[in-house]
mmCIF file of C-alpha atoms in Angstrom:
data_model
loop_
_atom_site.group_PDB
_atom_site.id
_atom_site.type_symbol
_atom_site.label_atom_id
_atom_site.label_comp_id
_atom_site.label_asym_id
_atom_site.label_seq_id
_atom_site.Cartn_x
_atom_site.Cartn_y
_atom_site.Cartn_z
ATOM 1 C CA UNK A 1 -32.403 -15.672 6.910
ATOM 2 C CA UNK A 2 -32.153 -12.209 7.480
ATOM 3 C CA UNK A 3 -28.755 -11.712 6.516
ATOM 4 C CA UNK A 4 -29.474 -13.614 3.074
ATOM 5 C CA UNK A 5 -32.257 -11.600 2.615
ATOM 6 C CA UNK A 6 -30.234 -8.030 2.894
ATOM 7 C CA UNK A 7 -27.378 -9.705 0.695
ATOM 8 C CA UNK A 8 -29.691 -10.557 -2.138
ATOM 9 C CA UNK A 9 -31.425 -7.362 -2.037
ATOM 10 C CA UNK A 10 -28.268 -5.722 -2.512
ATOM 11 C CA UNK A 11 -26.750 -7.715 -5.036
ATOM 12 C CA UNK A 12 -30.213 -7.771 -7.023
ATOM 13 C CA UNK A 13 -28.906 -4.457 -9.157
ATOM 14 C CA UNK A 14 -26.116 -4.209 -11.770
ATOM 15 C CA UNK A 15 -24.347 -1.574 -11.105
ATOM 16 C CA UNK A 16 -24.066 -3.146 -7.634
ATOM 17 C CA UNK A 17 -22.580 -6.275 -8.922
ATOM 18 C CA UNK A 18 -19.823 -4.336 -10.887
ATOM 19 C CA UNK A 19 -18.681 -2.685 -7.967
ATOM 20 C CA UNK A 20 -18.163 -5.778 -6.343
ATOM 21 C CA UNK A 21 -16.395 -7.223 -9.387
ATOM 22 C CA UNK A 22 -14.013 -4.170 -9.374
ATOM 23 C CA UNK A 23 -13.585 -3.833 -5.360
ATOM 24 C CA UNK A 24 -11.935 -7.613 -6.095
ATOM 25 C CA UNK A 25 -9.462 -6.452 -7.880
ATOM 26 C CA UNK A 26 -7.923 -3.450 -5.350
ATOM 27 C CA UNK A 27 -9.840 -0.842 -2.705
ATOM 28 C CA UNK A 28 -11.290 2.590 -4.912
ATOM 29 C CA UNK A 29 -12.454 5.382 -4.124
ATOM 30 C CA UNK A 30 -16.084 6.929 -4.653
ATOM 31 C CA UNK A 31 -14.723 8.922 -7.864
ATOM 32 C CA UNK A 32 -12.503 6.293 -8.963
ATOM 33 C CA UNK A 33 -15.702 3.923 -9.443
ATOM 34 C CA UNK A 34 -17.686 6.731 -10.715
ATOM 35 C CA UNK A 35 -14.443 7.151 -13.634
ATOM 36 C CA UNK A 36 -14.793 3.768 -14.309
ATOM 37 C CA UNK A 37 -18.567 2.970 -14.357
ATOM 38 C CA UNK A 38 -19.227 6.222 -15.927
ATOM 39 C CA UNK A 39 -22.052 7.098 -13.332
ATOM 40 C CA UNK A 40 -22.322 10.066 -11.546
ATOM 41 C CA UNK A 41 -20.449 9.909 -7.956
ATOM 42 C CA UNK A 42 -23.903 10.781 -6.160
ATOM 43 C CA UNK A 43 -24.988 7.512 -7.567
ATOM 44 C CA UNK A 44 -22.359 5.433 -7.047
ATOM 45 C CA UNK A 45 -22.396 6.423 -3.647
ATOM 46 C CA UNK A 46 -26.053 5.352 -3.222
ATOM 47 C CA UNK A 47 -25.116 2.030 -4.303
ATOM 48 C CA UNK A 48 -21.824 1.892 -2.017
ATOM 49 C CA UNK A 49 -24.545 2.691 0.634
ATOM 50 C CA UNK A 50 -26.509 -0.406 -0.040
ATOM 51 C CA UNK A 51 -23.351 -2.667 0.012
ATOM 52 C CA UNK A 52 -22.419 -1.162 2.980
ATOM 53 C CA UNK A 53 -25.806 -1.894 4.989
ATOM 54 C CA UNK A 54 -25.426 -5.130 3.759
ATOM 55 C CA UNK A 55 -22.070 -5.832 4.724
ATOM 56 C CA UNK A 56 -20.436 -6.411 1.240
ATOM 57 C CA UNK A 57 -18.542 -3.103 1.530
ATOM 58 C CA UNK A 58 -16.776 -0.802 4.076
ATOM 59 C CA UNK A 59 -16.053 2.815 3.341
ATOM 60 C CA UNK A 60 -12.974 4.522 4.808
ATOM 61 C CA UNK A 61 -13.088 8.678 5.068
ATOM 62 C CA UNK A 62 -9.762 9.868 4.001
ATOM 63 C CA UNK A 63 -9.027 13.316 3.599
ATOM 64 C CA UNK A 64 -12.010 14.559 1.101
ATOM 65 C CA UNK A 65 -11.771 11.049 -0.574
ATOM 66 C CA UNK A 66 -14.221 8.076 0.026
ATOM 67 C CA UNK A 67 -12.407 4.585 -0.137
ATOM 68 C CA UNK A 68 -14.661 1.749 -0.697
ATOM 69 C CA UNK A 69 -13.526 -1.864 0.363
ATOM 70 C CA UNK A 70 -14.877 -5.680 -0.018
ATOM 71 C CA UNK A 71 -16.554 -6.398 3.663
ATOM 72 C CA UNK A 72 -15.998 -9.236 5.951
ATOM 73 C CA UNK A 73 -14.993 -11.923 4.250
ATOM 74 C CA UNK A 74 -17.502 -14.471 5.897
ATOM 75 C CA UNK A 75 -20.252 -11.959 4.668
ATOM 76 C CA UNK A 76 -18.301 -11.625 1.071
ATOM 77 C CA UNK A 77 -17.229 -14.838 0.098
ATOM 78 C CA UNK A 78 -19.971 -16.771 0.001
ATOM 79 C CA UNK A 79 -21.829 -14.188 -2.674
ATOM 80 C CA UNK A 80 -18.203 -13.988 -5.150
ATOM 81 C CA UNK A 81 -18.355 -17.723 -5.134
ATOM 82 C CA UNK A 82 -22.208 -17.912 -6.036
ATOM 83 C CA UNK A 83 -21.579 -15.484 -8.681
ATOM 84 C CA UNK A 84 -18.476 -17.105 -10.102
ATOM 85 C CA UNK A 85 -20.346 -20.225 -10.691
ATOM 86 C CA UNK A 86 -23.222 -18.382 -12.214
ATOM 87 C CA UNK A 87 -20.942 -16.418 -14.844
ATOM 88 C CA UNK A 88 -18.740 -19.599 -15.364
ATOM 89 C CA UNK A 89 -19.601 -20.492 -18.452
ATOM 90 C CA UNK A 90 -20.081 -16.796 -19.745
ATOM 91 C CA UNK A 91 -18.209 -14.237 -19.101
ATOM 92 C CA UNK A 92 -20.153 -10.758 -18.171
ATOM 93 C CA UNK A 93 -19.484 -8.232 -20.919
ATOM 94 C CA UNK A 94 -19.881 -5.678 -18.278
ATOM 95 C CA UNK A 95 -17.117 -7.288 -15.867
ATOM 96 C CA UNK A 96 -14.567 -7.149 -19.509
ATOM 97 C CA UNK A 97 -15.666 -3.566 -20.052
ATOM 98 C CA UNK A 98 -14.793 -2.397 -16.467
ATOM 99 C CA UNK A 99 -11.804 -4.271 -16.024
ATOM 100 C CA UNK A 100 -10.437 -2.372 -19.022
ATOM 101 C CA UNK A 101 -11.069 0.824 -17.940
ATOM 102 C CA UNK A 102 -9.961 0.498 -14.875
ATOM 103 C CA UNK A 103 -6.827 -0.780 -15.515
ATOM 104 C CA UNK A 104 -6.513 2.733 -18.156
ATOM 105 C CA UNK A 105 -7.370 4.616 -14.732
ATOM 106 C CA UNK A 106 -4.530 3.195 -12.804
ATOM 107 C CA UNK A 107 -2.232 3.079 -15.770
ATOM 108 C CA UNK A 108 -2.854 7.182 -15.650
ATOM 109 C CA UNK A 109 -2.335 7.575 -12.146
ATOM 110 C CA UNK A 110 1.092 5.305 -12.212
ATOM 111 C CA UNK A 111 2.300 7.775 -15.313
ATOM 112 C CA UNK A 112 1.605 10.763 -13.476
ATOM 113 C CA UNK A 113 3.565 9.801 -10.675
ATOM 114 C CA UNK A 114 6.266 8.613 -12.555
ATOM 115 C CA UNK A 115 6.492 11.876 -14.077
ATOM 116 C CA UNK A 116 6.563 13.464 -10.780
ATOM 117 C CA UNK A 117 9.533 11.280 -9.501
ATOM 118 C CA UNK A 118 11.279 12.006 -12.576
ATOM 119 C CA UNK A 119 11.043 15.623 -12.047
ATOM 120 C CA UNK A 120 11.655 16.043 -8.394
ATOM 121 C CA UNK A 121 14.393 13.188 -8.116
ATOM 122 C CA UNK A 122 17.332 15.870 -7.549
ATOM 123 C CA UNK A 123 15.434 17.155 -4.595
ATOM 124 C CA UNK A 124 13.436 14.637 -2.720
ATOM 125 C CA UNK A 125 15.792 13.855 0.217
ATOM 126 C CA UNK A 126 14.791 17.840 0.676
ATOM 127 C CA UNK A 127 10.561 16.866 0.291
ATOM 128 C CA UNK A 128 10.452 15.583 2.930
ATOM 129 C CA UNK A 129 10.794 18.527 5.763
ATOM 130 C CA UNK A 130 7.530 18.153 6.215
ATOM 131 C CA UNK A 131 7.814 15.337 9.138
ATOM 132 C CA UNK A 132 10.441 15.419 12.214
ATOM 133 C CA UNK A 133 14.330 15.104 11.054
ATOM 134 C CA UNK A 134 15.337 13.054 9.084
ATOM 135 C CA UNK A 135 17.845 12.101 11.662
ATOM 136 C CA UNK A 136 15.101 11.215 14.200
ATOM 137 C CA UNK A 137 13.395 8.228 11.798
ATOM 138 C CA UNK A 138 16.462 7.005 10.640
ATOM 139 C CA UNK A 139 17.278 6.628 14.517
ATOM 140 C CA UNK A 140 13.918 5.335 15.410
ATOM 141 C CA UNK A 141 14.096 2.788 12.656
ATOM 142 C CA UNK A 142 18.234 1.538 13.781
ATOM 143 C CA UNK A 143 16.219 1.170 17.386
ATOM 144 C CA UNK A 144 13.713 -0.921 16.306
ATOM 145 C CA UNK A 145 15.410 -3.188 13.365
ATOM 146 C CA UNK A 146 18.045 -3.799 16.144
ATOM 147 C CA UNK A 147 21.657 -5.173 15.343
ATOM 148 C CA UNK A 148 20.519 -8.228 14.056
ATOM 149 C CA UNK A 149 22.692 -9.259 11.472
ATOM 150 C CA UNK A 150 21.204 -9.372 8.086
ATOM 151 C CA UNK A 151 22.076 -12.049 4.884
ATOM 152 C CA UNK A 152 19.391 -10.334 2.402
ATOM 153 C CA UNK A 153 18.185 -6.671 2.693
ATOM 154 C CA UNK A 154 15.480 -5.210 -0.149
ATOM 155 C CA UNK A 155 14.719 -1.719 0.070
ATOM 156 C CA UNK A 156 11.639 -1.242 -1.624
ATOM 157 C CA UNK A 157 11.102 2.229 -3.011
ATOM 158 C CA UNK A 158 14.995 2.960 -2.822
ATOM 159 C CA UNK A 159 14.062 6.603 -4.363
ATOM 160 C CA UNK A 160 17.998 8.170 -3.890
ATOM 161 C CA UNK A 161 19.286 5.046 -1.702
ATOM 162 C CA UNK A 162 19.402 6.451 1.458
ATOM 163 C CA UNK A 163 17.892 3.192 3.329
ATOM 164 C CA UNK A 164 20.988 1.547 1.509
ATOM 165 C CA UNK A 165 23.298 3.607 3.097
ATOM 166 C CA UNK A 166 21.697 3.060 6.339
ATOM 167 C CA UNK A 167 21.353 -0.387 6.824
ATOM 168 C CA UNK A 168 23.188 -2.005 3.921
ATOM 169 C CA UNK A 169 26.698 -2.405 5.674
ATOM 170 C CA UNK A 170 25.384 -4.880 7.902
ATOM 171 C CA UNK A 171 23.853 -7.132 5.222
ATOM 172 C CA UNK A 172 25.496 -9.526 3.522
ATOM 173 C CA UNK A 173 23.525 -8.336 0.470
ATOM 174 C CA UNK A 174 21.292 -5.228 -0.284
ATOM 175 C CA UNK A 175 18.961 -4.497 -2.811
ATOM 176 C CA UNK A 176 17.414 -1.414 -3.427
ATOM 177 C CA UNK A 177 14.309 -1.514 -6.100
ATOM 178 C CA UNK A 178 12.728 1.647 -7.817
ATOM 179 C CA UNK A 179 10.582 2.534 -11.130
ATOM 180 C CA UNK A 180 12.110 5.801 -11.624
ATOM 181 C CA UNK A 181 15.766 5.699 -13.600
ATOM 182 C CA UNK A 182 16.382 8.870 -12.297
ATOM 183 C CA UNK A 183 16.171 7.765 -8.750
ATOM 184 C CA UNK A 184 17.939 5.002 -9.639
ATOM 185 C CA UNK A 185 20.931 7.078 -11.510
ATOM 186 C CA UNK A 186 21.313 9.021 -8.202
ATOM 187 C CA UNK A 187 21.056 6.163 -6.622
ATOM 188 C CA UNK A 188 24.082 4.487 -7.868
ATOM 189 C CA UNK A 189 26.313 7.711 -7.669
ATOM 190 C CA UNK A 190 25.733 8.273 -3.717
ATOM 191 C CA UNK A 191 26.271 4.519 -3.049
ATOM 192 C CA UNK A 192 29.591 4.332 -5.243
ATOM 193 C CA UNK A 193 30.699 7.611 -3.413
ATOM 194 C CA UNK A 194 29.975 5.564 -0.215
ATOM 195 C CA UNK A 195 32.094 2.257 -1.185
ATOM 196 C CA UNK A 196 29.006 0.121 -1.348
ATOM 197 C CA UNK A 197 29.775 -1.914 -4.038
ATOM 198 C CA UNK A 198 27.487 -5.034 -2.645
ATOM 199 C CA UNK A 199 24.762 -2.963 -2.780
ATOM 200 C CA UNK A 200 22.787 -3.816 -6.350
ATOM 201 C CA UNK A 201 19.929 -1.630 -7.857
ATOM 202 C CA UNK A 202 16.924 -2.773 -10.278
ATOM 203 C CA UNK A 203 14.369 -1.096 -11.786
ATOM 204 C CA UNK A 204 11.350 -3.165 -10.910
ATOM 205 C CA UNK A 205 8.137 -2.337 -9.859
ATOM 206 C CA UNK A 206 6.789 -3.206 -5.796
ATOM 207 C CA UNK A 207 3.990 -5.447 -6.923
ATOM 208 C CA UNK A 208 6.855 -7.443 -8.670
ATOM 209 C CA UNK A 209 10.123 -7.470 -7.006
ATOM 210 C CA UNK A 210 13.164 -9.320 -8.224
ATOM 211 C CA UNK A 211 13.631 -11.858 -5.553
ATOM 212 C CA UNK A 212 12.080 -15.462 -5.155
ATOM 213 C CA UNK A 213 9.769 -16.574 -2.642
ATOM 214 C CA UNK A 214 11.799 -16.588 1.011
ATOM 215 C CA UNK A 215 14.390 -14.973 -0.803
ATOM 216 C CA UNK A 216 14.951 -11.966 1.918
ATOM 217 C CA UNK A 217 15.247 -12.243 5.904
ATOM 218 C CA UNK A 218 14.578 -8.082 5.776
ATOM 219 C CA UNK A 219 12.475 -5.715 3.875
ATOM 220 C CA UNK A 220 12.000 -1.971 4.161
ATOM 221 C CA UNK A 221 9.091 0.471 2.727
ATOM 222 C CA UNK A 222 10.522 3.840 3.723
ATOM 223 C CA UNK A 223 8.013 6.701 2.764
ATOM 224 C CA UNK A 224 6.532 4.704 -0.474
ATOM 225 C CA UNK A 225 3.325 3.450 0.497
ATOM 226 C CA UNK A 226 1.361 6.759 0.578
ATOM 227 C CA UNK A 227 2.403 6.887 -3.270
ATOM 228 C CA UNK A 228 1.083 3.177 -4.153
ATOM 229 C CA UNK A 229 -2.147 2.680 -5.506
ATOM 230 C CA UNK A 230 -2.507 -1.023 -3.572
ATOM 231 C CA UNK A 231 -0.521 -0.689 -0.750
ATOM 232 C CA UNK A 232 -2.168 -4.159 1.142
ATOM 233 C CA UNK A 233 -0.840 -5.674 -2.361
ATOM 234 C CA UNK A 234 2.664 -3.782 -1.904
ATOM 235 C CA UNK A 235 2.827 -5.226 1.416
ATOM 236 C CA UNK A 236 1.484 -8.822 0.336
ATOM 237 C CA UNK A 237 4.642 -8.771 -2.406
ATOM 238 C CA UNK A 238 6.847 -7.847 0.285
ATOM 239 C CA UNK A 239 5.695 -10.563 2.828
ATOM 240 C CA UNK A 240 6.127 -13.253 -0.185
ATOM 241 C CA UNK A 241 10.099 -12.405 -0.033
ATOM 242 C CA UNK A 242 10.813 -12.764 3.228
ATOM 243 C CA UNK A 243 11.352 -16.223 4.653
ATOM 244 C CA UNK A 244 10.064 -17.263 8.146
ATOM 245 C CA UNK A 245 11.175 -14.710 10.927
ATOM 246 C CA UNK A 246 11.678 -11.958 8.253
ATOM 247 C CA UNK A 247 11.072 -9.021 9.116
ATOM 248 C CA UNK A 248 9.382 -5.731 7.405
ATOM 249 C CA UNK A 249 9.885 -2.206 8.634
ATOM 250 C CA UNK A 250 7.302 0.472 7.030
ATOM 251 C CA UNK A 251 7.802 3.889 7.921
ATOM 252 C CA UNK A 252 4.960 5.935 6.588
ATOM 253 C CA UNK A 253 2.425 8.976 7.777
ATOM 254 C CA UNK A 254 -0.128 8.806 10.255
ATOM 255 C CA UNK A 255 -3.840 9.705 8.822
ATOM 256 C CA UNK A 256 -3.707 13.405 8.313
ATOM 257 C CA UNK A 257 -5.749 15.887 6.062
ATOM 258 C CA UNK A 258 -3.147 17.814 3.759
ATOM 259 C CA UNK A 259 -5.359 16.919 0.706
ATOM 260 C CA UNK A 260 -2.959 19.406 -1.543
ATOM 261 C CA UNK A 261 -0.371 16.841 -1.195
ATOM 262 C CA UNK A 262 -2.269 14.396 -3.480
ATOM 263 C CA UNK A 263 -2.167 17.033 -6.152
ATOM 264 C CA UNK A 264 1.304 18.657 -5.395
ATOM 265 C CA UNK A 265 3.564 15.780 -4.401
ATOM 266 C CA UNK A 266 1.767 12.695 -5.984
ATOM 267 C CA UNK A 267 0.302 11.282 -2.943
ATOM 268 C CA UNK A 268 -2.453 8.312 -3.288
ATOM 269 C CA UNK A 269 -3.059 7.887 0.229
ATOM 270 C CA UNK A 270 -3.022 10.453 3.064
ATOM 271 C CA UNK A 271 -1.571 8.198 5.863
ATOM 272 C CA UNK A 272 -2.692 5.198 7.155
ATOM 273 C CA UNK A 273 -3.500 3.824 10.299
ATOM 274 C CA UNK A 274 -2.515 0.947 12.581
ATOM 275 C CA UNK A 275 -6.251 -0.657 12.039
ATOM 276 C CA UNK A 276 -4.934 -0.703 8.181
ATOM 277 C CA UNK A 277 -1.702 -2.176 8.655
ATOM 278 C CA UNK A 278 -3.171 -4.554 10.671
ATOM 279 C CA UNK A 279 -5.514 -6.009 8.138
ATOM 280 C CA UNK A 280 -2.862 -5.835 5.581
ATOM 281 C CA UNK A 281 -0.029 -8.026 7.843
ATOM 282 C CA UNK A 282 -3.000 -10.241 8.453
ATOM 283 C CA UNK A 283 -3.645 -10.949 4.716
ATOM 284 C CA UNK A 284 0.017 -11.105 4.170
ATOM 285 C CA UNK A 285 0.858 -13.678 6.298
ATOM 286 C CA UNK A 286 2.888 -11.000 8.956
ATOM 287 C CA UNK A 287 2.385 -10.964 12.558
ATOM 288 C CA UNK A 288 3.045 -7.359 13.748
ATOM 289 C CA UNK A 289 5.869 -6.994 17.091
ATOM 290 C CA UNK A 290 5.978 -3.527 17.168
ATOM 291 C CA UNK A 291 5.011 0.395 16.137
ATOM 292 C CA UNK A 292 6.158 3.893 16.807
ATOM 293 C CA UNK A 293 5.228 7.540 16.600
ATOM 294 C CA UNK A 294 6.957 9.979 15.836
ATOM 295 C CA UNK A 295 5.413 13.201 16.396
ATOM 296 C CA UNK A 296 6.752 17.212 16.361
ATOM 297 C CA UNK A 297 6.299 18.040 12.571
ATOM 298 C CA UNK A 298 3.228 18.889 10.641
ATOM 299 C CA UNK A 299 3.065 14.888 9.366
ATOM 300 C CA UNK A 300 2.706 12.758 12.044
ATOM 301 C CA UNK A 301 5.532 9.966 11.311
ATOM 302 C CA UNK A 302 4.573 6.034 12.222
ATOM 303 C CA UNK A 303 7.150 2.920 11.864
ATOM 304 C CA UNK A 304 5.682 -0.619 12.197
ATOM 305 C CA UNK A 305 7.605 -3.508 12.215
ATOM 306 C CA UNK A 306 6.010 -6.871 11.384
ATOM 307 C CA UNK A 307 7.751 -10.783 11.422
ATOM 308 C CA UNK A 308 7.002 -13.271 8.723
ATOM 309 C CA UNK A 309 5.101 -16.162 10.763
ATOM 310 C CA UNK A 310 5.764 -19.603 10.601
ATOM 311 C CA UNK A 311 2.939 -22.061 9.025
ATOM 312 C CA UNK A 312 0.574 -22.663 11.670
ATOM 313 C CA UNK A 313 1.695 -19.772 13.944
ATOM 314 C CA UNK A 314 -0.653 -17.157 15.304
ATOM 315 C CA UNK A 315 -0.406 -13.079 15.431
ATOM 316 C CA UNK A 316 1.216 -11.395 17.957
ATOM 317 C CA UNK A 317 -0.168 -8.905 19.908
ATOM 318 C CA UNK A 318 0.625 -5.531 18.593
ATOM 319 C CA UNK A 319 3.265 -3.080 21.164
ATOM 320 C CA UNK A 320 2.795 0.307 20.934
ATOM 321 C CA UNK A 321 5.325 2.885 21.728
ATOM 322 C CA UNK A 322 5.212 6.622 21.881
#
């Protein structure tokens, strides 16, 4: 009774229920609700409070940025399903309003960094000095992927192709994906100069790829997800591909605070950690087999490697590796 009692309190304002309506749709930050609500971020964040306490939301420090999540869903589900069937037969005006202007906010963001690709595609293999070499997590990731052979490989992210080059002469198939036609235009070029004609490339989007369900038996995120908006959706779309026993290998950063990097180089998110990537396999039907870290630069460089499970199967303990 008391947990009803702190979950109707909370839900008896609003503002309160359009947070939750929005938090459906992808995790925010503080300022990112305050855009869209048009409230002032001190008040949002007195109402995050109150969903928090209640266990409707979970915040996540990041850098200087607030993230804001749904909660448990056995705490959450319950309350979305009570106030579907309340607004069933009309629509909140409120709910159509935010909806809209959130999907302007994200629209923004996804221009700007498509601008920013555009502009540094010529030298990105060069952005990223800021980790170990190069060398060292393309060596870490041969280790872990193994010499399995491979039928159908889909780089996510290809940016200039490089993960092509790497892994795509042992698969049968390989396709690299990217927004950016300039990555892609560089893209082609290194891969024709490398006699890899079996290796296609698509301009599609990561929340959409180009393959059917079960489609792939590998998948690789190599340095994309700290520039995707929804990266538990990213990985979601990237789980649907891949049939039983497929595997995904994300190589990413470790939480760290260089907050200029969200201004400078595009960032969204500034790392994430294996608590995160946990939740996200989970939700995506992946059962993670292994993680590693790479450490001596000023990014802290992680690779996690996760297995499509069979209906019915359970999650695998997670190894951890220095």
């Amino acid at each position: 009774m008391e947990t009803a009692t702190e979950t109707f309190r909370a839900l008896a304002d609003s503002t309160r229920l359009r947070i939750l309506a929005l938090l459906r749709s992808m995790e925010l930050s503080v300022g990112e609700l305050a855009q869209v609500l048009g409230q002032s971020q001190p008040r949002v964040s007195r109402h995050v409070k109150i969903l928090c306490d209640a266990g409707l939301a979970v915040r996540r420090k990041e850098g200087s940025w607030v993230f804001v999540a749904l909660g448990e869903a056995r705490r959450v589900m319950p309350a979305l399903d009570a106030l579907d069937a309340w607004n069933e037969d009309s629509p909140d005006h409120w709910a159509v309003a935010d909806s809209a202007r959130l999907a302007a906010v994200r629209a923004d963001r996804a221009a700007s960094a498509a601008e920013w690709f555009e502009a540094n595609a010529g030298q990105w293999d060069a952005i990223r000095s800021l980790h170990v070499a190069e060398s060292q997590v393309e060596a870490a990731m041969l280790r872990v992927l193994g010499d399995r052979a491979i039928e159908q490989l889909i780089d996510i992210g290809t940016g200039t192709g490089r993960m092509l080059e790497l892994f795509g002469p042992r698969a049968e198939r390989a396709l690299g994906i990217d927004r950016s036609s300039e990555m892609l235009r560089l893209a082609r070029a290194k891969l024709a100069e490398r006699g890899l004609e079996h290796a296609e490339l698509r301009q599609a989007d990561l929340y959409a790829l180009p393959l059917g369900d079960g489609d792939a038996d590998a998948a690789i995120l190599h340095h994309v997800l700290h520039f995707a908006q929804q990266p538990g959706a990213a990985i979601v779309e990237a789980g649907r591909v891949l049939g039983p026993g497929g595997r995904l290998l994300i190589v990413d950063f470790a939480p760290h605070e260089r907050e200029e990097l969200r201004l400078r180089d595009a960032h969204a998110r500034l790392g994430f950690s294996d608590e995160q990537m946990l939740g996200w396999f989970g939700t995506a039907g992946l059962a993670p087999v292994q993680t590693e870290t790479l450490e001596g630069g000023e990014l802290t460089v992680k690779l996690w490697l996760a297995r499509k499970r069979p209906i019915g199967a359970g999650q695998r303990k997670l190894e951890v590796a220095a």
